[in-house]
Coordinates of C-alpha atoms and ligand atoms in Angstrom, one line a residue:
M630 CA 70.2 11.4 112.5
R631 CA 68.9 14.6 114.7
I632 CA 66.4 17.0 113.6
E633 CA 66.7 20.5 114.1
E634 CA 63.3 21.8 114.7
D635 CA 63.9 25.6 114.7
I636 CA 63.0 27.8 112.1
K637 CA 66.0 29.4 110.0
L638 CA 65.1 32.0 107.8
D639 CA 65.8 32.8 104.0
F640 CA 65.5 36.7 103.0
K641 CA 62.4 36.1 101.4
D642 CA 60.7 34.7 104.7
V643 CA 61.5 38.1 105.9
L644 CA 60.5 41.9 106.5
I645 CA 61.7 45.1 108.3
R646 CA 59.5 46.3 110.8
P647 CA 59.4 50.0 110.2
K648 CA 60.3 52.3 113.2
R649 CA 59.6 55.7 114.4
S650 CA 62.6 58.4 112.8
T651 CA 63.5 61.6 113.0
L652 CA 65.4 61.3 109.6
T653 CA 63.7 63.4 106.8
S654 CA 66.1 62.4 103.7
R655 CA 67.9 59.2 102.8
S656 CA 70.8 62.0 101.6
E657 CA 71.0 61.9 105.6
V658 CA 72.3 58.4 106.0
D659 CA 75.7 57.6 106.0
I660 CA 75.8 53.6 104.2
S661 CA 80.1 53.4 105.1
R662 CA 81.1 51.9 107.9
E663 CA 84.1 51.8 109.8
F664 CA 86.4 48.9 111.5
V665 CA 89.9 48.0 112.7
F666 CA 90.2 44.2 111.7
R667 CA 90.7 41.8 114.7
H668 CA 93.9 40.2 113.2
S669 CA 95.9 43.2 111.0
R670 CA 94.5 45.9 113.2
R671 CA 94.3 47.7 109.9
K672 CA 91.7 50.2 110.0
Y673 CA 89.0 50.0 107.1
H674 CA 86.6 53.0 105.8
G675 CA 84.3 52.6 103.1
I676 CA 81.2 50.9 102.2
P677 CA 81.2 47.2 102.6
I678 CA 79.8 45.7 99.7
I679 CA 82.3 43.3 97.8
G680 CA 82.0 42.4 94.4
A681 CA 82.5 38.6 94.0
N682 CA 85.7 36.6 93.5
M683 CA 83.7 35.3 90.1
D684 CA 85.8 35.8 86.8
T685 CA 82.5 37.4 85.4
V686 CA 82.6 39.9 87.9
G687 CA 85.9 40.6 90.5
T688 CA 87.5 42.1 86.9
F689 CA 89.8 44.9 86.9
E690 CA 86.9 46.7 85.6
M691 CA 84.9 46.0 88.3
A692 CA 87.2 47.4 90.8
G693 CA 87.9 50.3 88.1
A694 CA 84.1 50.8 88.3
L695 CA 83.7 50.2 92.4
V696 CA 86.5 51.4 93.9
P697 CA 85.8 54.9 92.9
Q698 CA 82.3 55.2 94.7
G699 CA 84.1 53.1 98.3
L700 CA 82.7 49.9 97.5
A701 CA 85.4 46.8 97.0
V702 CA 86.3 44.0 94.7
A703 CA 87.1 40.6 95.0
L704 CA 89.7 39.7 92.1
H705 CA 89.1 36.4 90.9
K706 CA 92.1 34.0 91.2
H707 CA 92.4 33.2 87.4
Y708 CA 94.1 36.1 86.6
K709 CA 97.7 35.7 85.4
E710 CA 100.9 36.7 87.7
S711 CA 102.0 39.0 85.3
D712 CA 99.1 41.0 85.6
L713 CA 97.9 41.4 88.7
E714 CA 101.3 42.4 89.4
A715 CA 100.5 45.4 86.7
F716 CA 97.5 46.1 88.5
F717 CA 98.8 45.3 92.1
G718 CA 102.0 47.8 91.5
Q719 CA 99.8 50.8 90.8
R720 CA 97.0 50.6 92.8
S721 CA 97.2 52.5 96.1
A722 CA 97.4 50.5 99.1
D723 CA 93.7 52.5 100.8
A724 CA 91.7 50.5 97.8
T725 CA 89.5 47.9 99.1
I726 CA 90.9 45.2 96.5
F727 CA 91.2 41.5 97.3
Y728 CA 93.8 39.1 96.2
S729 CA 91.8 35.6 96.0
M730 CA 93.1 32.0 96.7
G731 CA 92.0 28.7 96.6
I732 CA 94.1 26.6 98.9
T733 CA 96.1 24.7 96.9
A734 CA 99.9 24.1 97.1
A735 CA 100.1 26.0 93.9
D736 CA 97.9 29.1 95.0
Y737 CA 99.8 29.9 97.5
D738 CA 102.8 29.7 95.4
K739 CA 101.5 32.4 93.2
F740 CA 100.2 33.9 95.9
R741 CA 104.0 34.8 97.6
R742 CA 105.6 35.5 94.0
V743 CA 103.0 38.2 93.4
A744 CA 103.2 39.9 97.4
D745 CA 107.0 39.6 96.7
A746 CA 106.6 41.2 93.4
V747 CA 104.2 44.4 94.3
G748 CA 105.6 44.7 98.5
D749 CA 102.5 45.8 100.4
A750 CA 100.3 46.8 97.7
I751 CA 98.0 43.4 98.3
E752 CA 96.2 44.2 101.7
Y753 CA 92.9 42.5 101.4
V754 CA 93.2 38.3 101.2
C755 CA 90.0 36.3 100.0
V756 CA 90.8 32.3 100.5
D757 CA 87.5 30.8 99.0
V758 CA 87.0 27.1 99.5
A759 CA 83.6 26.2 98.8
N760 CA 83.6 23.5 101.7
G761 CA 85.2 25.6 104.4
Y762 CA 84.6 22.7 107.4
T763 CA 87.8 20.9 106.2
K764 CA 91.0 20.6 108.1
S765 CA 93.2 21.6 105.0
F766 CA 91.4 24.6 104.8
V767 CA 92.1 25.6 108.4
D768 CA 96.0 24.3 108.4
F769 CA 96.2 26.6 105.4
L770 CA 94.6 29.2 107.1
G771 CA 97.3 29.1 110.1
K772 CA 100.0 28.8 107.7
L773 CA 99.2 32.2 105.6
R774 CA 98.9 34.3 108.4
A775 CA 101.6 33.0 110.2
A776 CA 103.9 34.3 107.0
Y777 CA 101.6 37.2 106.7
P778 CA 100.4 38.6 109.8
R779 CA 99.6 42.0 108.6
I780 CA 96.6 41.2 105.8
T781 CA 93.4 41.6 106.3
L782 CA 91.7 37.5 105.5
M783 CA 89.0 37.3 104.9
A784 CA 88.0 33.2 104.6
G785 CA 84.8 30.9 104.2
N786 CA 82.6 30.0 103.0
V787 CA 80.8 28.5 106.2
V788 CA 77.1 29.0 108.1
T789 CA 77.4 28.0 111.7
G790 CA 78.5 29.7 114.8
E791 CA 80.9 27.1 115.7
M792 CA 83.0 26.9 112.6
T793 CA 82.9 30.5 112.4
E794 CA 84.9 31.2 115.7
E795 CA 87.2 28.2 115.3
L796 CA 88.0 30.4 111.9
I797 CA 89.1 33.7 113.6
L798 CA 90.7 32.6 116.2
D799 CA 92.7 30.4 113.4
G800 CA 93.4 34.2 112.1
V801 CA 90.7 34.9 110.0
D802 CA 89.5 38.5 109.8
I803 CA 86.5 38.5 108.1
V804 CA 84.6 34.9 108.0
K805 CA 83.1 34.9 104.6
V806 CA 78.8 32.9 105.3
G807 CA 76.8 31.0 102.3
I808 CA 76.6 27.4 101.5
G809 CA 73.8 26.9 98.3
P810 CA 72.3 29.9 98.3
G811 CA 74.4 31.9 95.1
S812 CA 72.4 32.8 92.0
V813 CA 74.4 30.4 89.9
C814 CA 75.0 27.6 92.8
T815 CA 73.5 24.2 92.1
T816 CA 75.3 22.8 95.6
R817 CA 72.0 22.3 97.9
K818 CA 70.2 20.6 94.5
M819 CA 73.5 18.2 94.0
T820 CA 74.4 17.6 97.4
G821 CA 71.4 18.6 99.5
V822 CA 73.5 20.5 102.5
G823 CA 73.0 24.1 103.2
Y824 CA 71.5 26.7 105.5
P825 CA 68.8 29.0 104.8
Q826 CA 71.3 32.5 104.2
L827 CA 69.6 35.0 106.5
S828 CA 69.7 32.4 109.7
A829 CA 73.3 31.7 108.8
I830 CA 74.0 35.7 108.7
I831 CA 72.2 36.3 112.3
E832 CA 74.2 33.6 113.7
C833 CA 77.9 33.8 112.2
A834 CA 77.6 37.1 113.2
D835 CA 76.5 36.7 116.9
A836 CA 79.4 34.5 116.6
A837 CA 82.2 36.5 114.9
H838 CA 81.1 39.8 116.9
G839 CA 81.7 38.0 120.2
L840 CA 85.6 37.7 119.1
G841 CA 86.1 40.6 117.6
G842 CA 85.7 39.1 114.4
L843 CA 83.7 39.8 111.1
I844 CA 81.5 38.5 108.7
C845 CA 80.8 38.8 104.8
A846 CA 77.4 37.9 103.6
D847 CA 78.1 35.8 100.2
G848 CA 75.2 34.5 98.4
G849 CA 71.5 34.8 97.8
C850 CA 71.2 38.5 97.6
T851 CA 69.5 39.3 94.7
S852 CA 67.3 42.7 95.2
P853 CA 68.5 46.0 97.3
G854 CA 66.1 44.7 100.2
D855 CA 67.8 41.6 100.3
L856 CA 71.2 43.8 101.2
A857 CA 69.0 45.7 103.9
K858 CA 67.8 42.5 105.3
A859 CA 71.9 41.1 105.3
F860 CA 72.9 44.4 107.2
G861 CA 69.8 44.7 109.5
G862 CA 71.0 40.8 110.4
G863 CA 73.9 41.6 111.3
A864 CA 76.1 40.9 107.8
D865 CA 79.4 43.4 107.8
F866 CA 79.8 43.5 104.7
I867 CA 77.9 41.8 102.1
M868 CA 79.3 39.9 98.8
L869 CA 77.1 39.9 95.5
G870 CA 77.3 37.8 92.5
G871 CA 74.3 37.7 90.2
M872 CA 73.3 41.8 90.8
L873 CA 76.5 42.8 89.4
A874 CA 77.1 40.3 86.5
G875 CA 75.8 41.1 83.1
H876 CA 77.7 44.9 83.1
D877 CA 80.3 46.5 80.9
E878 CA 82.5 45.8 83.6
S879 CA 81.7 41.7 84.4
A880 CA 84.1 40.6 81.3
G881 CA 80.6 38.1 80.5
E882 CA 80.7 37.2 77.1
V883 CA 77.8 38.8 75.1
V884 CA 75.0 36.8 73.0
E885 CA 72.1 37.9 70.9
H886 CA 69.4 35.9 72.1
E887 CA 65.4 35.7 71.2
G888 CA 65.6 39.5 69.8
G889 CA 68.1 41.1 73.5
R890 CA 70.8 41.4 74.1
K891 CA 72.2 38.8 76.8
V892 CA 75.8 37.7 79.1
R893 CA 77.0 34.7 80.2
F894 CA 77.1 34.3 83.4
Y895 CA 78.5 30.9 85.3
G896 CA 79.1 29.7 88.8
M897 CA 83.2 29.3 89.0
S898 CA 82.1 25.5 89.5
S899 CA 80.3 25.0 86.1
R900 CA 81.0 22.9 83.7
T901 CA 81.4 26.3 82.1
A902 CA 84.3 27.1 84.9
M903 CA 86.3 23.7 85.3
D904 CA 85.8 23.0 80.9
R905 CA 87.5 26.9 80.8
Y906 CA 89.8 26.5 84.0
A907 CA 90.5 23.1 84.7
G908 CA 90.3 21.6 82.2
G909 CA 86.6 19.6 82.2
V910 CA 85.2 18.4 85.3
A911 CA 87.2 15.7 86.9
N912 CA 85.8 11.8 86.9
Y913 CA 85.5 11.9 91.0
R914 CA 83.2 15.4 91.5
A915 CA 80.2 17.2 89.7
S916 CA 79.7 20.2 88.6
E917 CA 78.2 22.0 91.6
G918 CA 77.2 25.2 89.5
K919 CA 75.2 26.5 86.6
E920 CA 75.4 28.9 83.6
V921 CA 72.8 31.3 82.8
L922 CA 72.2 33.9 80.7
V923 CA 71.1 37.4 82.4
D924 CA 70.1 40.7 80.7
Y925 CA 73.1 43.0 79.2
R926 CA 73.1 45.8 81.6
G927 CA 75.4 48.4 80.5
P928 CA 77.6 50.0 82.9
V929 CA 77.3 49.3 86.4
E930 CA 77.3 52.7 87.9
G931 CA 73.2 52.6 87.3
T932 CA 72.6 49.2 89.2
L933 CA 74.7 50.7 92.0
Q934 CA 72.7 53.8 92.2
D935 CA 70.0 51.3 92.5
I936 CA 71.8 49.5 95.1
L937 CA 72.8 52.4 97.8
G938 CA 69.3 53.8 97.6
G939 CA 67.5 50.9 98.4
V940 CA 69.9 50.6 101.6
R941 CA 69.4 54.3 102.8
S942 CA 65.9 53.7 102.0
A943 CA 66.0 51.3 104.3
C944 CA 68.0 53.5 106.6
T945 CA 65.8 55.9 106.8
Y946 CA 62.6 53.5 107.3
V947 CA 64.2 52.6 110.1
G948 CA 66.0 55.5 111.5
A949 CA 69.1 54.2 111.1
R950 CA 71.1 57.7 110.1
R951 CA 74.5 55.3 109.8
L952 CA 75.0 51.8 108.4
K953 CA 76.0 50.4 111.8
E954 CA 72.7 51.5 113.7
L955 CA 70.8 49.3 111.1
S956 CA 71.5 45.8 112.6
K957 CA 70.2 47.3 116.0
R958 CA 66.7 49.3 114.8
T959 CA 66.2 45.5 112.7
T960 CA 63.2 44.1 113.3
F961 CA 62.2 41.2 111.8
I962 CA 58.8 39.8 110.9
R963 CA 58.0 36.9 109.3
V964 CA 55.7 36.8 106.0
T965 CA 53.8 34.4 103.7
Q966 CA 54.3 36.8 101.1
Q967 CA 56.8 39.4 99.4
L968 CA 55.2 41.3 96.6
N969 CA 52.0 41.9 95.1
E970 CA 53.2 40.0 91.4
V971 CA 49.8 40.9 89.8
F972 CA 51.3 43.3 87.1
G973 CA 54.4 40.7 87.2
R974 CA 58.1 39.8 89.7
S975 CA 59.7 43.1 88.5
Ligands
5GP1480 P1 74.6 35.5 93.9 O1 75.9 37.2 94.7 O2 75.4 35.2 92.7 O3 73.4 35.2 94.8 O4 76.2 35.0 95.1 C1 78.0 34.8 94.8 C2 78.3 34.1 95.2 O5 78.1 32.8 94.6 C3 79.8 33.8 95.2 O6 80.1 34.5 96.1 C4 80.4 32.5 95.6 O7 80.3 32.2 97.3 C5 78.9 31.6 95.3 N1 79.6 30.6 94.1 C6 79.2 31.6 92.8 N2 80.0 30.1 92.2 C7 79.5 29.0 91.9 C8 79.2 27.6 92.0 O8 79.5 27.7 91.2 N3 79.1 26.9 92.9 C9 78.9 27.0 94.0 N4 77.8 26.3 95.2 N5 78.8 28.8 94.9 C10 79.1 30.0 93.6

């Protein structure tokens, strides 16, 4: 047993220090980024925020709302082959839409059939497992990369620099970072395993950037300020679940609850999801996600404006004309309090 004594940080532990700036308006800020991916060698230009590959967020409808605004979506993995073929078959290749899968033989075979059917239309692939530290995950990525050298591959999740480096050397373009921070995740409670998300981002970004790779900060953002902190800490992309839940495009069931309209939102390893897709929770495992009711919030467009406006404003406060400059201009200060809650928490 060993104890690491240095302090690891979450979003709630810091604020971003303002800096002198010549920017006069947030409209002068460009929050898009350009990348050339390390392995696929493809170019990307967009607003690097990705709707999570959860069946209540990563939907065709969400793609329809986010992609025209320059954002991205990772489709959930439970769509039928025929639906995926129809969807990708009619997309132009410059839209940032990830095909998502796990690492079973069935996942791989399904991907091969869909990819064969739609030609080059699948440019981005997300391979997602709860624990990105296993040999079977690494082996799967090696096989996929060898067979598809031109796909832009995002994979995870991990939270440490050494595993980030390993994945990038194995062929991953974007390493997905986060174990346990998600809004409907109970991994930390069920297993005691995890890593404070901001420190995970800082450490994994440093490791990835040293090798010409990228990271996606996945989970734990609860407000636009958290996105600013994730980008400030070095995240190249950010994946959002809960912040995009509860909208018309989110595909959750709308229910009446205590006089208000609510939407069911649940983790992809929750009992709800396993009942729906895996015939229940297998007897050797526990559910590591929960179901909640979130407020119904109408079209996602309004939420999007809040998120993008918050990130733009953060850039203005530190004098970053472009999102790319935000992390260079970020100094985090450690705090013991975030908000004045005298009138409530919102
Ligand atoms: P959020 O933005 O809601 O805080 O986090 C979204 C992320 O939570 C997802 O992208 C995924 O990585 C993670 N997640 C989704 N469902 C589950 C689950 O059931 N269990 C765990 N451990 N993580 C989940």
